[in-house]
Coordinates of N, CA, C and O in Angstrom, one line a residue:
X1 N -15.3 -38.5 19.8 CA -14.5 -39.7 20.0 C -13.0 -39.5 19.7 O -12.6 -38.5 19.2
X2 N -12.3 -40.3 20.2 CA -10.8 -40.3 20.0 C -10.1 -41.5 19.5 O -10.8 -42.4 19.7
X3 N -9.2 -41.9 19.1 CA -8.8 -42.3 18.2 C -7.0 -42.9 18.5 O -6.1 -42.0 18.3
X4 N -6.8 -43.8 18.7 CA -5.3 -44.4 19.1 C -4.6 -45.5 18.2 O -4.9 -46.7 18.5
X5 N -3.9 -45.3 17.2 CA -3.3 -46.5 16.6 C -2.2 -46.7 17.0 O -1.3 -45.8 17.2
X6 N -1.9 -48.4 17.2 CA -1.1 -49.2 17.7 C 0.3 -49.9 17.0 O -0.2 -51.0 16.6
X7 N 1.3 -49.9 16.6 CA 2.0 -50.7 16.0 C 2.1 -51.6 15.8 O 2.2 -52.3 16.8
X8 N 2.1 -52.4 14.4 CA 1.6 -53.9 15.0 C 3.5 -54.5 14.9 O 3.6 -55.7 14.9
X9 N 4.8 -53.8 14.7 CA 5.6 -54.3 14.5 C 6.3 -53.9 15.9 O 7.4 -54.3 16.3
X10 N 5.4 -53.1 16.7 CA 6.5 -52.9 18.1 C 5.4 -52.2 19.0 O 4.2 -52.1 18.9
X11 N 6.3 -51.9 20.1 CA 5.1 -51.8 20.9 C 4.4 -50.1 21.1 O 3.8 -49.8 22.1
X12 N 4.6 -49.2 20.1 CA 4.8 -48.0 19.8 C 3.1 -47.9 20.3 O 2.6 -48.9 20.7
X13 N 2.5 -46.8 20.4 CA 1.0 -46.6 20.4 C 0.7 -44.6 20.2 O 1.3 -43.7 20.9
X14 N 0.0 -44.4 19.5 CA -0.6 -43.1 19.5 C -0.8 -42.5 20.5 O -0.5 -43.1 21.5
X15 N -1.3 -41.2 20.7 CA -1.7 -40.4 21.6 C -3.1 -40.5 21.6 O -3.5 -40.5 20.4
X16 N -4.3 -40.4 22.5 CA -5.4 -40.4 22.0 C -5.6 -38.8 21.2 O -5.6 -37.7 21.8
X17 N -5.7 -39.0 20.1 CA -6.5 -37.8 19.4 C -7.5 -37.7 18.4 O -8.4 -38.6 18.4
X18 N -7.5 -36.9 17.6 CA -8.5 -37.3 16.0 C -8.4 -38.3 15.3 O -7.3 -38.7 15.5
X19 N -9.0 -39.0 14.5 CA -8.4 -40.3 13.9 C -7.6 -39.1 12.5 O -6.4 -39.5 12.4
X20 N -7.6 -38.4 11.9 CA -7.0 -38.1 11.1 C -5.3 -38.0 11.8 O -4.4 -38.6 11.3
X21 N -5.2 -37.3 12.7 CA -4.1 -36.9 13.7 C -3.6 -38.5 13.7 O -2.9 -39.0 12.8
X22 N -4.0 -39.0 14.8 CA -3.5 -40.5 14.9 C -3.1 -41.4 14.0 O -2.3 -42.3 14.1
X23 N -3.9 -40.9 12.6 CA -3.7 -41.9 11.3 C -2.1 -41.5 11.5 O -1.3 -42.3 12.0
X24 N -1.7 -39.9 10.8 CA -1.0 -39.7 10.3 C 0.4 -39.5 11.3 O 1.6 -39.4 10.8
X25 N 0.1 -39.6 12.9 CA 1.6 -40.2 13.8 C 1.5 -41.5 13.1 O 2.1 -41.4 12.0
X26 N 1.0 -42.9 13.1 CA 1.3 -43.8 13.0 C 1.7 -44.2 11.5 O 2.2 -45.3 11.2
X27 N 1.4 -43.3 10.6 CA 2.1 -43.3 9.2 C 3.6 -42.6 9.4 O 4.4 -43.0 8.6
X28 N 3.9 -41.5 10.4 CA 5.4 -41.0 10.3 C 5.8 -42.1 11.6 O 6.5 -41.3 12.3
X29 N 5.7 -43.0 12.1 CA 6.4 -43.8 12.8 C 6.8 -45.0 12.2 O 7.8 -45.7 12.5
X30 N 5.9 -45.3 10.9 CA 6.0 -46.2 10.3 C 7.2 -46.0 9.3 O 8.0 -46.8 8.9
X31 N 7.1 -44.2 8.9 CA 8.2 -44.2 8.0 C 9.2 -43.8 8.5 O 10.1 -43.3 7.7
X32 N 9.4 -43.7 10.0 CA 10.7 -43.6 10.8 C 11.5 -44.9 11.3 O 12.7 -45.0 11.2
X33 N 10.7 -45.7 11.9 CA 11.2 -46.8 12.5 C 11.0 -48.3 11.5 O 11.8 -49.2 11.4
X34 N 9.9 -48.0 10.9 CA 9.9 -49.7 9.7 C 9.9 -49.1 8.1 O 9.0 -49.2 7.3
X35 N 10.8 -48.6 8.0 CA 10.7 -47.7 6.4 C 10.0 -48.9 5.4 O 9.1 -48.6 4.6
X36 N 10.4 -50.0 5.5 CA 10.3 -51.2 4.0 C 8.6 -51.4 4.4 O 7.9 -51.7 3.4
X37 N 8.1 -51.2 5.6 CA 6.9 -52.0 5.8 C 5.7 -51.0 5.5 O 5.8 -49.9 5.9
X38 N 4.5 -51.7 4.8 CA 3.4 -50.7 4.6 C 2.6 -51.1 6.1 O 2.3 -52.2 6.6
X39 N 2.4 -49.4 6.5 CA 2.1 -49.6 7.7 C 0.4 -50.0 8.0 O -0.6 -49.7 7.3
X40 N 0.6 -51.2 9.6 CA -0.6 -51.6 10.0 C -0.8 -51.5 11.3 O -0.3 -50.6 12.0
X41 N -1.6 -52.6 11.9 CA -1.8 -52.4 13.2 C -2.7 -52.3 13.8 O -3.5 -53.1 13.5
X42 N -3.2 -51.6 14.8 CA -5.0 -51.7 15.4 C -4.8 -50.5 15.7 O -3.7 -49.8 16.1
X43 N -6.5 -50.1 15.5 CA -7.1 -48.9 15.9 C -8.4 -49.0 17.2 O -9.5 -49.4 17.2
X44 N -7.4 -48.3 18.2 CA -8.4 -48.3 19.3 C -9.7 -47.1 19.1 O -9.5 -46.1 18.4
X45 N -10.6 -47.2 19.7 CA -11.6 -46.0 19.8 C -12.3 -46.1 21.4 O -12.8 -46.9 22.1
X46 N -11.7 -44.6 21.3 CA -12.5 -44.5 22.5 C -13.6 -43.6 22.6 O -13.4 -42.5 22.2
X47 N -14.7 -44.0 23.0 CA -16.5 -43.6 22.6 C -16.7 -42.3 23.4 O -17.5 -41.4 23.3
X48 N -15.6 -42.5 24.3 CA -16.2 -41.2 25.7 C -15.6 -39.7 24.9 O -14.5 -39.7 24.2
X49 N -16.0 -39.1 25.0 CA -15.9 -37.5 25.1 C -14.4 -37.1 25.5 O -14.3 -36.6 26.6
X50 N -13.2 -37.2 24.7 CA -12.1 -36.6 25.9 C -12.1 -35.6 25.6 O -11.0 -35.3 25.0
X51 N -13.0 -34.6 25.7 CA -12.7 -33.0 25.7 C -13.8 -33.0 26.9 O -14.3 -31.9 26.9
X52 N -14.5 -33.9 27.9 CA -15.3 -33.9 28.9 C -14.2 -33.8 29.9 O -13.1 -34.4 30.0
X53 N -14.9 -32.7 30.9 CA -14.3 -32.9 32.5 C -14.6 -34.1 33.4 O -15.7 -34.5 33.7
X54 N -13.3 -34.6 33.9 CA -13.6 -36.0 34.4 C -14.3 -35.9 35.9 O -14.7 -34.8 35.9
X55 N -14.6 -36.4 36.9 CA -16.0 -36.5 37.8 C -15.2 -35.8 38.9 O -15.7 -35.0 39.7
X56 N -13.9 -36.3 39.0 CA -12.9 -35.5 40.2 C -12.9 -34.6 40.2 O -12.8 -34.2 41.3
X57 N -13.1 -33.3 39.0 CA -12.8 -32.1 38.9 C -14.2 -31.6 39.1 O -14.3 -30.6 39.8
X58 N -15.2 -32.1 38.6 CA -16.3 -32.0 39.0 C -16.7 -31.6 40.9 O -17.3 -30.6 41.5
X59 N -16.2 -32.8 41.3 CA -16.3 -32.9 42.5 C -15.2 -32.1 43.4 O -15.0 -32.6 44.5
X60 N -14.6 -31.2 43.1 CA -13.4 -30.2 43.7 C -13.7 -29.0 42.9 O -13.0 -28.0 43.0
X61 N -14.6 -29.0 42.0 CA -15.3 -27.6 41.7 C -16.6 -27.9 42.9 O -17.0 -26.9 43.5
X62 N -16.9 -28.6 43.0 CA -18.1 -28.6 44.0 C -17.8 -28.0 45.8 O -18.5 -27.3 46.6
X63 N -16.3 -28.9 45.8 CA -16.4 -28.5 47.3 C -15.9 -26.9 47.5 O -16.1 -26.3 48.5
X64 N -14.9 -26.4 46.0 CA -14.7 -24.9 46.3 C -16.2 -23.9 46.5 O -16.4 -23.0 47.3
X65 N -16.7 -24.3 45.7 CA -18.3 -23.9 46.1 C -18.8 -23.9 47.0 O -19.4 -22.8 47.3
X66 N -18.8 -24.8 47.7 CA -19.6 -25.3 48.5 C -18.4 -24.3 50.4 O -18.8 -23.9 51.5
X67 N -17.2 -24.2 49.7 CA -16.9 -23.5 50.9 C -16.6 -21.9 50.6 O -16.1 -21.1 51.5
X68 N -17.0 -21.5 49.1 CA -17.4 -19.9 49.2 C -18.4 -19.7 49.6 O -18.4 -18.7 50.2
X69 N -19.4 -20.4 49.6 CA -21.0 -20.4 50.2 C -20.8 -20.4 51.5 O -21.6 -19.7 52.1
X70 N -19.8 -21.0 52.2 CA -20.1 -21.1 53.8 C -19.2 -19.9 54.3 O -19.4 -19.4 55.3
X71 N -18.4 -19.7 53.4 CA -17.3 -18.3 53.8 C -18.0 -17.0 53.9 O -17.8 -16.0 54.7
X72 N -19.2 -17.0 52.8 CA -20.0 -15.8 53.0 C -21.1 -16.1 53.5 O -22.0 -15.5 53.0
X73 N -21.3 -16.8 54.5 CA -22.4 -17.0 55.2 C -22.3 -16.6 56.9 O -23.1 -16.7 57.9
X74 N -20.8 -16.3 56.7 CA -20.2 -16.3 58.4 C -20.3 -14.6 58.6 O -20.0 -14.1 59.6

């Protein structure tokens, strides 16, 4: 899973990464940009796999395949 926190004082947002990672950008943005404020805000999650190959790359490993196969068949 991955892990995005949001600013709730601006419109700043994480990178998707680890929640430990993510915790700690949105704790040094908090003590960059709102020093007085103890920091909050929302934590998105995202359930999917982002260390998975997405279906496009899938499908363009398939067609290089699919035309070494016909390259050595000639």
């Amino acid at each position: 899973m991955a892990y995005r926190y949001r600013c709730g004082e601006c419109g700043f947002s994480t990178r998707w990464t680890t929640e430990s990672e993510a915790e700690d950008l949105s704790i040094a943005h908090y003590a960059d940009r709102h020093p007085r404020l103890v920091p909050g805000g929302s934590v998105e999650i995202n359930r999917k796999n982002p260390e998975s190959v997405g279906c496009l790359t899938l499908l363009g490993i398939a067609l290089l395949l699919l035309l070494i196969i016909a390259s050595c068949g000639r």
